[in-house]
Coordinates of C-alpha atoms in Angstrom, one line a residue:
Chain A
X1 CA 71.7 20.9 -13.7
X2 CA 72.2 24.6 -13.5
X3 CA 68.9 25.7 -14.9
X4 CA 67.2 28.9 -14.6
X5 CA 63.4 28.6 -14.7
X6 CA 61.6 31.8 -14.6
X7 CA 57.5 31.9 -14.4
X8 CA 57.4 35.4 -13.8
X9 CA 56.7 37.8 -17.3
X10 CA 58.3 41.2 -18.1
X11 CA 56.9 43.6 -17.0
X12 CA 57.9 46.9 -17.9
X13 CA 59.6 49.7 -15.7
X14 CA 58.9 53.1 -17.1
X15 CA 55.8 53.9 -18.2
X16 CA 55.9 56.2 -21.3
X17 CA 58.5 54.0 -23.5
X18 CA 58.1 50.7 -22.9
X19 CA 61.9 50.3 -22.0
X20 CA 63.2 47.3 -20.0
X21 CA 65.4 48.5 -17.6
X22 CA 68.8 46.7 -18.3
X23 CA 69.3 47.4 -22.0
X24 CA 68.4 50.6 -24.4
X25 CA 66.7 48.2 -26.6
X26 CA 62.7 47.9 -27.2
X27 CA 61.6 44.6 -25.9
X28 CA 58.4 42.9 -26.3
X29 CA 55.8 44.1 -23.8
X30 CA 54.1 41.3 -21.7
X31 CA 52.0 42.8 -19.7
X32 CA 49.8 41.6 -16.9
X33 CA 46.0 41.6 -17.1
X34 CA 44.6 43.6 -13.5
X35 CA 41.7 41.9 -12.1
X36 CA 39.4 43.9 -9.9
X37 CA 41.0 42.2 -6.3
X38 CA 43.9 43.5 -7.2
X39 CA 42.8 47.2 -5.9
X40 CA 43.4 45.6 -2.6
X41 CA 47.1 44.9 -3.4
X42 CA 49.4 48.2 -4.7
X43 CA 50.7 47.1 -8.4
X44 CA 54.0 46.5 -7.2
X45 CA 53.6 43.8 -5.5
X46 CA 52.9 41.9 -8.9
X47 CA 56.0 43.8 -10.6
X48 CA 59.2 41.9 -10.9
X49 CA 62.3 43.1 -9.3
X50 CA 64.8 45.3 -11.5
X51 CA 67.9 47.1 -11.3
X52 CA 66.8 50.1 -13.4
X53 CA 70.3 51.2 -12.9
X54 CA 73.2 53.0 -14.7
X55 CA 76.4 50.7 -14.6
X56 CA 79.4 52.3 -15.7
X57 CA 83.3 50.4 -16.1
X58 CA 86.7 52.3 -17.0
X59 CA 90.1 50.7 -17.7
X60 CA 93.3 52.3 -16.7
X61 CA 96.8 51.9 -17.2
X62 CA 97.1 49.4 -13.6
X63 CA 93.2 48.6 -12.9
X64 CA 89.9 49.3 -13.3
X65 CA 87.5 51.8 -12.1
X66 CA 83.8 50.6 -11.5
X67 CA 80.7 52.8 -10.5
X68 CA 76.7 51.9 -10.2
X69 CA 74.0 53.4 -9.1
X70 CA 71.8 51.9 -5.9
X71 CA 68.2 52.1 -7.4
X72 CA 66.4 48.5 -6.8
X73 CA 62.4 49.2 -8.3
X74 CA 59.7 46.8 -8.4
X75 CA 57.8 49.0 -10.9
X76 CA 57.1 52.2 -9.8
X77 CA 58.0 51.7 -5.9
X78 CA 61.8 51.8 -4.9
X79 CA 62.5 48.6 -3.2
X80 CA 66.1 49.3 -2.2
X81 CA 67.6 52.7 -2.3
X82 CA 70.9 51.9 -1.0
X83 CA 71.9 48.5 -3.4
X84 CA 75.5 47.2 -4.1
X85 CA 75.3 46.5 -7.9
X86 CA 79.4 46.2 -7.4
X87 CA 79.1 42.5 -6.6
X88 CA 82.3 40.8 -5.7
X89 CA 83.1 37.6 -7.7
X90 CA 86.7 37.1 -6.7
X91 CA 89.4 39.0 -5.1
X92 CA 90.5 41.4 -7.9
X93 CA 87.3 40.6 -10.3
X94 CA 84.3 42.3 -10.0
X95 CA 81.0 42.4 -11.8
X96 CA 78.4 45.9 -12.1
X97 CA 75.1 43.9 -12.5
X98 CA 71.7 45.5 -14.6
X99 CA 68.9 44.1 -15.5
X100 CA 66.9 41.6 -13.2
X101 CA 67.4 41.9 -9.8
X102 CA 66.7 37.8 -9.6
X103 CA 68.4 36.3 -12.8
X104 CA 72.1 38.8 -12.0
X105 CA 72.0 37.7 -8.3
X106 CA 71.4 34.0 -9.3
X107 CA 73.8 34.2 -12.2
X108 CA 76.8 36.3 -10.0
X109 CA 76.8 33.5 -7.6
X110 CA 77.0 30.5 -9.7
X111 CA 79.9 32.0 -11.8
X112 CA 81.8 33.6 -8.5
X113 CA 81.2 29.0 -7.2
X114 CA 82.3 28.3 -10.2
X115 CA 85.3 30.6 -10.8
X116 CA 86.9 30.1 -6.9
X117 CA 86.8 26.0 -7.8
X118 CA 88.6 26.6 -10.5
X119 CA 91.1 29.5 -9.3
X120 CA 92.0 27.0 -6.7
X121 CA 92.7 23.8 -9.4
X122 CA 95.0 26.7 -10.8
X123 CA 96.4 27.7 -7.6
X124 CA 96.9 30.8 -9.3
X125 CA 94.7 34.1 -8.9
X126 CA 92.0 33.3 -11.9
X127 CA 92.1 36.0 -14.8
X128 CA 89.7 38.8 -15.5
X129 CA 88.9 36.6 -19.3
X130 CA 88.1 33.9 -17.2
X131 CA 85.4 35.2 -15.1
X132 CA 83.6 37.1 -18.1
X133 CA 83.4 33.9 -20.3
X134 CA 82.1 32.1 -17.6
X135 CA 79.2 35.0 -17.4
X136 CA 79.1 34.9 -21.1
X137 CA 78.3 31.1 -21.0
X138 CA 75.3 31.2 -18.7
X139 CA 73.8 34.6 -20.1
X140 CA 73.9 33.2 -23.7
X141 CA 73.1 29.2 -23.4
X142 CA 70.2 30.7 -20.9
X143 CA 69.2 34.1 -23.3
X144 CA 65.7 33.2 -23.6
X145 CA 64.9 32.9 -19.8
X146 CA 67.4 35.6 -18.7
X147 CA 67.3 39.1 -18.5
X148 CA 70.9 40.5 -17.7
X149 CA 73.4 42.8 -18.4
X150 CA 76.5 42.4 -17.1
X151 CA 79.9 44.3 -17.1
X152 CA 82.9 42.3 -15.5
X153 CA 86.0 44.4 -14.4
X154 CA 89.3 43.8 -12.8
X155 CA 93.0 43.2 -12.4
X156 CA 94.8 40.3 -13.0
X157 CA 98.6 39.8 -13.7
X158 CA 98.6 39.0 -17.4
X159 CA 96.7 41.7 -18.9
X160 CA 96.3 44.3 -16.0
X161 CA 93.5 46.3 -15.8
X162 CA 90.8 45.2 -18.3
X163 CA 86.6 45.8 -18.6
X164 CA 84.6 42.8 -20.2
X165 CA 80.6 43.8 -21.3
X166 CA 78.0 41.1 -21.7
X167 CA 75.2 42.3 -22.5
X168 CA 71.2 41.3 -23.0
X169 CA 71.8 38.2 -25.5
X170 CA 75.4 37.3 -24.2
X171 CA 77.8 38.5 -26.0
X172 CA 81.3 39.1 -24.5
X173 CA 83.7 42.1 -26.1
X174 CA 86.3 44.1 -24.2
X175 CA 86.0 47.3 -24.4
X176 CA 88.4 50.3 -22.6
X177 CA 84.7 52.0 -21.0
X178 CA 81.6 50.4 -21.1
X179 CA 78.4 51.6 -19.8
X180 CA 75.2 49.7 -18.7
X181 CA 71.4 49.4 -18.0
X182 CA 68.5 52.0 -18.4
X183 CA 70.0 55.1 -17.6
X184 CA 73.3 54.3 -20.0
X185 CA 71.8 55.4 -23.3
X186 CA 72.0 59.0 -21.8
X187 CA 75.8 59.0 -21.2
X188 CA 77.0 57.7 -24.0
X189 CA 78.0 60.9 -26.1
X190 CA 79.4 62.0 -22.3
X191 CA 81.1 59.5 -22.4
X192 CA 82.5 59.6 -26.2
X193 CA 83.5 63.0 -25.8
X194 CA 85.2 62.7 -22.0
X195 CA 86.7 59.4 -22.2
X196 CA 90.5 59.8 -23.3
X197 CA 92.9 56.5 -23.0
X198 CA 95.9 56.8 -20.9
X199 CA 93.6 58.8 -17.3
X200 CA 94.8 57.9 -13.8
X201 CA 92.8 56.7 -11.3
X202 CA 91.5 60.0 -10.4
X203 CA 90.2 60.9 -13.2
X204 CA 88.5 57.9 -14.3
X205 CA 87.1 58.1 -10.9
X206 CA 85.6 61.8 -11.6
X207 CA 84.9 60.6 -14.9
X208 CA 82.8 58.0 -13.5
X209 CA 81.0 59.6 -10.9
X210 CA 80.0 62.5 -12.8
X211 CA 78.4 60.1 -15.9
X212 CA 76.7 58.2 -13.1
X213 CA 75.1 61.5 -11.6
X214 CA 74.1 63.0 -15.0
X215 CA 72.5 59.2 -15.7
X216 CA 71.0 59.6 -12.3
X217 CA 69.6 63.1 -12.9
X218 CA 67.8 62.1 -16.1
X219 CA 66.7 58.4 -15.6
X220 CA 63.5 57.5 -13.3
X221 CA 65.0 54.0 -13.1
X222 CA 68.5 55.2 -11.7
X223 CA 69.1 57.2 -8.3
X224 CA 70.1 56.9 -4.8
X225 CA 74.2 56.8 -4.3
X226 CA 77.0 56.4 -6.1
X227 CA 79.1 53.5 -5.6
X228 CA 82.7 53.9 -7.0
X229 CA 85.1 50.8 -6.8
X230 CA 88.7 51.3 -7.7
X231 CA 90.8 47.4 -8.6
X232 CA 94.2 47.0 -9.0
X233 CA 97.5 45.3 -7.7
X234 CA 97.6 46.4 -4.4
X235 CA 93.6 45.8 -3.7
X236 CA 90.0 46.8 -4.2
X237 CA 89.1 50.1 -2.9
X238 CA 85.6 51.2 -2.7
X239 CA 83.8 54.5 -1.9
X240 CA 80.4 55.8 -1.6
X241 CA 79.2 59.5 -2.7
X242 CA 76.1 60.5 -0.9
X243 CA 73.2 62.5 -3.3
X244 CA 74.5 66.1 -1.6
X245 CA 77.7 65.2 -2.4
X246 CA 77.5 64.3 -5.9
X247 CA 78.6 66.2 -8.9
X248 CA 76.4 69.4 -10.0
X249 CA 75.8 70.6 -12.9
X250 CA 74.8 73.7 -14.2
X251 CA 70.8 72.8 -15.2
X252 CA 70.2 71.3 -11.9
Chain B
X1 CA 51.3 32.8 -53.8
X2 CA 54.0 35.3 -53.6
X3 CA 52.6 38.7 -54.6
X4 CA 55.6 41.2 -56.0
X5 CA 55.3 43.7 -53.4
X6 CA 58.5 45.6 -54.2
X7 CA 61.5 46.8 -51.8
X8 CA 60.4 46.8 -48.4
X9 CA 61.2 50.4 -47.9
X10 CA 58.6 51.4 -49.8
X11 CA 56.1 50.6 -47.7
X12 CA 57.6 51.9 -44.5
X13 CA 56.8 55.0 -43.3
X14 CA 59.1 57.5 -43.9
X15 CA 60.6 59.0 -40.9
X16 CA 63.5 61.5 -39.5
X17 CA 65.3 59.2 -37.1
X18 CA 67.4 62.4 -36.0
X19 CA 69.0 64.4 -33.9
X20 CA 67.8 67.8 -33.3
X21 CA 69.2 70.6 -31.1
X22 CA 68.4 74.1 -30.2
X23 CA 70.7 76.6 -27.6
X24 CA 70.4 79.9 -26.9
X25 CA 73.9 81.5 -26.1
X26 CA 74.2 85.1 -25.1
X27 CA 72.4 87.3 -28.1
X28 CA 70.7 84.3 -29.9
X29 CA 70.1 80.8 -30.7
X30 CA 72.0 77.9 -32.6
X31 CA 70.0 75.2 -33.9
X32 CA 71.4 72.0 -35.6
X33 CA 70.1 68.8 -37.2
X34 CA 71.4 66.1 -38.6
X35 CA 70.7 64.6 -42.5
X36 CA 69.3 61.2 -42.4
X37 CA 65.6 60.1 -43.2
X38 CA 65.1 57.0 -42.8
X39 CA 62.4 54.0 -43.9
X40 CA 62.3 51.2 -41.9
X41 CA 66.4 50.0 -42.4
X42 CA 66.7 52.0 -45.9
X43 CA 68.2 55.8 -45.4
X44 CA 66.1 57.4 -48.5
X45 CA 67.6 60.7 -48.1
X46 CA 71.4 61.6 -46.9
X47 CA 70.8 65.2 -46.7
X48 CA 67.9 66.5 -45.8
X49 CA 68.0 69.5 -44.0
X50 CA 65.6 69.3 -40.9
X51 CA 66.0 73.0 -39.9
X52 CA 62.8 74.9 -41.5
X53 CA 62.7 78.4 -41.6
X54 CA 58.9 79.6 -39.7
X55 CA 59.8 83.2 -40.7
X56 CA 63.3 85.4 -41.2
X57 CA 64.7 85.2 -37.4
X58 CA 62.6 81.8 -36.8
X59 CA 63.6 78.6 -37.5
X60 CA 62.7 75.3 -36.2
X61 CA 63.8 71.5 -36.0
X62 CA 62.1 68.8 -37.2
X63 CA 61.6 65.4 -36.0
X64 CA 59.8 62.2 -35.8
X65 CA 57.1 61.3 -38.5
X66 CA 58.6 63.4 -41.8
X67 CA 55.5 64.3 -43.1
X68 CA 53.7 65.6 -40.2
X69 CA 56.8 67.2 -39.2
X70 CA 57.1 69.2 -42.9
X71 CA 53.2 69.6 -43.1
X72 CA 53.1 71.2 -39.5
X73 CA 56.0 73.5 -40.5
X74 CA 54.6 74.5 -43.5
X75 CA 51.3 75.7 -42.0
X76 CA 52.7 77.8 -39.2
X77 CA 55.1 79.2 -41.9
X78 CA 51.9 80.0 -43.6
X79 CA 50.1 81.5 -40.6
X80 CA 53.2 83.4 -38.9
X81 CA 53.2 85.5 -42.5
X82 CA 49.7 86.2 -42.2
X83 CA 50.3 87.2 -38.9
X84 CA 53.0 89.7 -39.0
X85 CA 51.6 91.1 -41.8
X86 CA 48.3 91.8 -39.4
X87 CA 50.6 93.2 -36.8
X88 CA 53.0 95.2 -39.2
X89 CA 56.3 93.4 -37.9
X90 CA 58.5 90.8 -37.4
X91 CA 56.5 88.3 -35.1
X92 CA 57.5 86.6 -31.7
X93 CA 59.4 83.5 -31.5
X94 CA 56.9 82.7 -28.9
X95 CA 54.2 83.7 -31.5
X96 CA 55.4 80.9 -33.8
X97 CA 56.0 78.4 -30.7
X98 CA 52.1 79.1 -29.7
X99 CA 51.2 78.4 -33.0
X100 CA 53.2 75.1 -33.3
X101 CA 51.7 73.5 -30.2
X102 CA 48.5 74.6 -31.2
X103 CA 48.4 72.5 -34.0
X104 CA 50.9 69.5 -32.2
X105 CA 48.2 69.4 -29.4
X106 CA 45.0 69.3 -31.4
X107 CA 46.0 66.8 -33.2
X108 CA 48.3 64.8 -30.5
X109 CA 46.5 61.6 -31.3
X110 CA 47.1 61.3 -35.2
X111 CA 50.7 63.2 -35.5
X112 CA 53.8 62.1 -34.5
X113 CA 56.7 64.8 -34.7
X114 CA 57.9 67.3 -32.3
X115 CA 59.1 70.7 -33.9
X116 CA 61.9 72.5 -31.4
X117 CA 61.0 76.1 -32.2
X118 CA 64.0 78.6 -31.6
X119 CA 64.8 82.3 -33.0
X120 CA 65.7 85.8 -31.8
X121 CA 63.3 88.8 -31.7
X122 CA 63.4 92.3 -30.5
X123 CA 61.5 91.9 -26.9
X124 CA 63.2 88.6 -25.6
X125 CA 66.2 88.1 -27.7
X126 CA 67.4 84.4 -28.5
X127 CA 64.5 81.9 -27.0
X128 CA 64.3 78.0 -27.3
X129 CA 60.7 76.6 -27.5
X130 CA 60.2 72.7 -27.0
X131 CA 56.2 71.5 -28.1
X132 CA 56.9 67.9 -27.4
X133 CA 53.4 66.4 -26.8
X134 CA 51.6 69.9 -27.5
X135 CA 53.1 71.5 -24.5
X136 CA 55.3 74.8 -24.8
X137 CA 57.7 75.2 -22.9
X138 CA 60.6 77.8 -22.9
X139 CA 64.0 76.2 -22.2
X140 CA 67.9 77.2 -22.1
X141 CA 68.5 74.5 -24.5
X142 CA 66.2 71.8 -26.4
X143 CA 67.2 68.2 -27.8
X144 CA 65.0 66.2 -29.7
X145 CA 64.5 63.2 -31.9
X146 CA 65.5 59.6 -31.3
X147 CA 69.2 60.6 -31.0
X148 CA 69.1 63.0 -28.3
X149 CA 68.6 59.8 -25.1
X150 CA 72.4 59.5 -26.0
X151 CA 73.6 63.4 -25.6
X152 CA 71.6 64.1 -22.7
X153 CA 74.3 63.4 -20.4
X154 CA 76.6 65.4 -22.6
X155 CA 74.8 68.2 -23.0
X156 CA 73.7 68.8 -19.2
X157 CA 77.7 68.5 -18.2
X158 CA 78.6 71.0 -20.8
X159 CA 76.0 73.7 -21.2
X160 CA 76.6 76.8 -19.5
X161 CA 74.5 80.1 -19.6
X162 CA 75.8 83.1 -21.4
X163 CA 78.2 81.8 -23.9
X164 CA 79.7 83.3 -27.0
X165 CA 78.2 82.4 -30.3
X166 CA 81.1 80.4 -31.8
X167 CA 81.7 78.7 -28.4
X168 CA 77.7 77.6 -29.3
X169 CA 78.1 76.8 -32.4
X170 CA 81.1 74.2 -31.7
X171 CA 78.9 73.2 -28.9
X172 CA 76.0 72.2 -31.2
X173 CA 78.7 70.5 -33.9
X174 CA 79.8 68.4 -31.1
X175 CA 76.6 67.3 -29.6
X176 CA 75.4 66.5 -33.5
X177 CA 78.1 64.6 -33.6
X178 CA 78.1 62.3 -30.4
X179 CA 74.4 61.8 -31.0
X180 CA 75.4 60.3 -34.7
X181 CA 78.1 58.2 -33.7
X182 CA 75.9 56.3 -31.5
X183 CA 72.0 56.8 -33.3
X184 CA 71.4 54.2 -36.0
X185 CA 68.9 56.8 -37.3
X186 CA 70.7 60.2 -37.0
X187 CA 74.0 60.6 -39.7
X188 CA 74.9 62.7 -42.4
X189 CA 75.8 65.9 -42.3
X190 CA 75.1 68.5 -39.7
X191 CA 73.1 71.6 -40.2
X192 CA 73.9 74.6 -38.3
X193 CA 71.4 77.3 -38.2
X194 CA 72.6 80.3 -35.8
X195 CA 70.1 83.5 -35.4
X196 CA 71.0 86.9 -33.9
X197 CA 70.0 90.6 -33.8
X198 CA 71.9 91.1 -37.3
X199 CA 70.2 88.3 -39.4
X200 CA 70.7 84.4 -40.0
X201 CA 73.6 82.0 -40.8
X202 CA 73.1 78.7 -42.4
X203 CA 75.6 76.5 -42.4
X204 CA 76.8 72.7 -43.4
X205 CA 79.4 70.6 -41.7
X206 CA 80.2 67.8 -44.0
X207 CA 80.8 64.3 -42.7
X208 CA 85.0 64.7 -42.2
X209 CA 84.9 67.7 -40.9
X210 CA 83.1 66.9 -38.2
X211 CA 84.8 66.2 -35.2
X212 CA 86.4 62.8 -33.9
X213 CA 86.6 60.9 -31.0
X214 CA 88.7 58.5 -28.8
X215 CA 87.5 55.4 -30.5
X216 CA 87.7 56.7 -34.1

């Protein structure tokens, strides 16, 4: 049925710490052996596609603020500079995908299928719970094959504004901010010591951009733009901050 | 046959999981550590104090590997007080810095620790040394050890050149404290080490005094 068969091994991103890109976790290292032929190929070529990526989610009281950064790599070469991670899984739910390019594509559109059948047996807007354990379902029963981490964020009319992580392994929690994907471990004390409950839009919109650029600035697998995507009753507004245009800080 | 090998911690090698942090504010530096030494899942020592004094107005921060990081410590100690005894003063924090990475980059391939060096002399005032690798580098501010991934963010938002020494000091608290919240291998106490013109300060923050955040 809906199986996910992957013949492709790990291979990993950043060269010093043997990190895989979507989580701040070691992970087994399988790497490739290099015949001599391949001098006639560059290495990326034979490098699976990631979203390095810093993926960041922020409830507030009537939505959700979501923000990624556009970094696609196959190894060391950027394949996409200019990626939506904000991938749109139903009108007010979105998901911020990290992890491998291949298996959050894949999964994303299977769940966003599955979700619009079943909004439409409802005849009823689906709900923000909904969508995330129906993430949570294929990233767990699939762990083994999957790499993919996966924060789902939006606006429904039962609980409002609400951010949903499932992570490497498929867990689900709920959490008021969530961050995601290589460049995350770096904001996380930002994050602890900016994050206050009860900000406007605004400010979990500064909030967000600024953790995404300090992520950006310190992680090889994160860069490019900032995407910004603001969900609530009245609609999904999105919003792109160009590199000259992003936050500065005082060490860069 | 089951041999009786005893706790598994004992046969883990002892290291300092930590958070380490060094910043120079305007007539000094502030260094702070955290308390937890770790083997393998067991913490073997709560309050270990990671900031080692190299001579009166230098200090540094140890991390990774506890051994190497105390041995390497130890023998610069030694050296720096042969040393200014040669040149009939205090020595230069980039004296004690050159002779960290001396020793970090000889022996890169069997060591595993990086020692943040930081102190205040007469001819450069506060200076932060990082010898990560058995490079030396002279930096505004310095974080090290396996909790510092989760306070870079934090601490490039936040730091700003030329500020007062208390302002540093709560700075330092906070960024010890961020780091240990989220570091399975940083906790404790913090250690606060601050170092100007008129001598040194070492202080402890105890686990509820430190400071709290939104999720706490």
């Amino acid at each position: 049925m809906l199986g996910f068969m992957r013949g492709q091994p790990l291979l990993s991103t950043v060269i010093h710490r043997e990190k895989m890109a979507a989580a701040p976790v070691m992970m087994p290292y399988f790497g490739q052996q290099i015949s001599s032929k391949s001098d006639l190929v560059p290495d990326w070529t034979r490098q699976e596609v990631s979203t390095g990526t810093t993926i960041m989610a922020v409830e507030y009281d009537g939505g959700v603020v979501i923000g990624a950064d556009s970094r696609t790599t196959t190894g060391a070469y950027i394949a996409n500079r200019v990626t939506d991670k904000l991938t749109r899984i139903h009108n007010k739910i979105y998901c911020c995908r990290s992890g491998s390019a291949a298996d959050t594509q894949a999964i994303a559109e299977i769940v966003a299928y599955q979700l619009g059948f079943h909004s439409i047996e409802l005849d009823e807007p689906p709900l923000v719970e909904t969508a995330a354990n129906l993430f949570r379902a294929s990233c767990y029963r699939y762990r083994e094959e999957l790499t993919a981490g996966i924060l789902v964020a939006g606006w429904d009319k039962r609980k409002g504004g609400q951010v949903y992580s499932v992570p490497i392994g498929g867990m689900l929690v709920r959490q008021p901010v969530s961050v995601g994907g290589s460049g995350s471990t770096y904001i996380y004390g930002f994050m602890d010591a900016n994050y206050k409950p009860g900000m406007n839009k605004e400010q979990c919109m500064e909030l967000t951009a600024a953790a995404l650029s300090l992520a950006m600035e310190r992680d090889g697998s994160s860069g490019g733009v900032v995407r910004l995507a603001s969900i609530s009753e009245e609609g999904v507004e999105r919003r792109v901050i160009l590199g000259n245009q992003l936050p500065k800080f005082s060490t860069h | 046959m089951l041999e009786e090998t005893g706790p598994e911690w004992l046969s883990e090698e002892v290291k300092t999981g930590t958070t380490i942090i060094a910043i120079e504010f305007d007539g000094g530096v502030v260094l702070g550590s955290d308390s937890r030494v770790s083997a393998g899942a067991s913490v073997v020592n709560r309050v270990m104090n990671k900031l080692s004094p190299l001579h009166d107005k230098i200090y540094c921060a140890l991390s990774g590997s506890a051994a190497d990081a105390q041995t390497i410590a130890e023998i610069v100690n030694y050296q720096l007080d042969v040393h200014s005894i040669e040149i009939g003063e205090d020595p230069q924090v980039r004296s004690a810095a050159t002779l960290v990475r001396n020793i970090s980059y000889k022996y890169k391939e069997e060591l595993s620790a990086h020692l943040i060096v930081a102190g205040w002399d007469r001819r450069d005032g506060g200076q932060v040394f990082a010898t990560l690798n058995g490079l030396l580098t002279r930096q505004p501010f310095a974080v090290g050890g396996s909790g510092s991934s989760y306070v870079y963010g934090f601490v490039d938002a936040e730091y700003r050149r030329g500020i007062r020494k208390e302002e540093c000091q709560q700075f330092v608290v906070n960024t010890l404290t961020l780091a240990m919240n989220r570091d399975g291998s940083s906790g404790g106490v913090a250690y606060v080490v601050t170092i100007d013109e008129h001598g040194t300060e070492e202080k402890v923050v105890l686990g509820n005094q430190l400071p709290t955040f939104f999720d706490q």
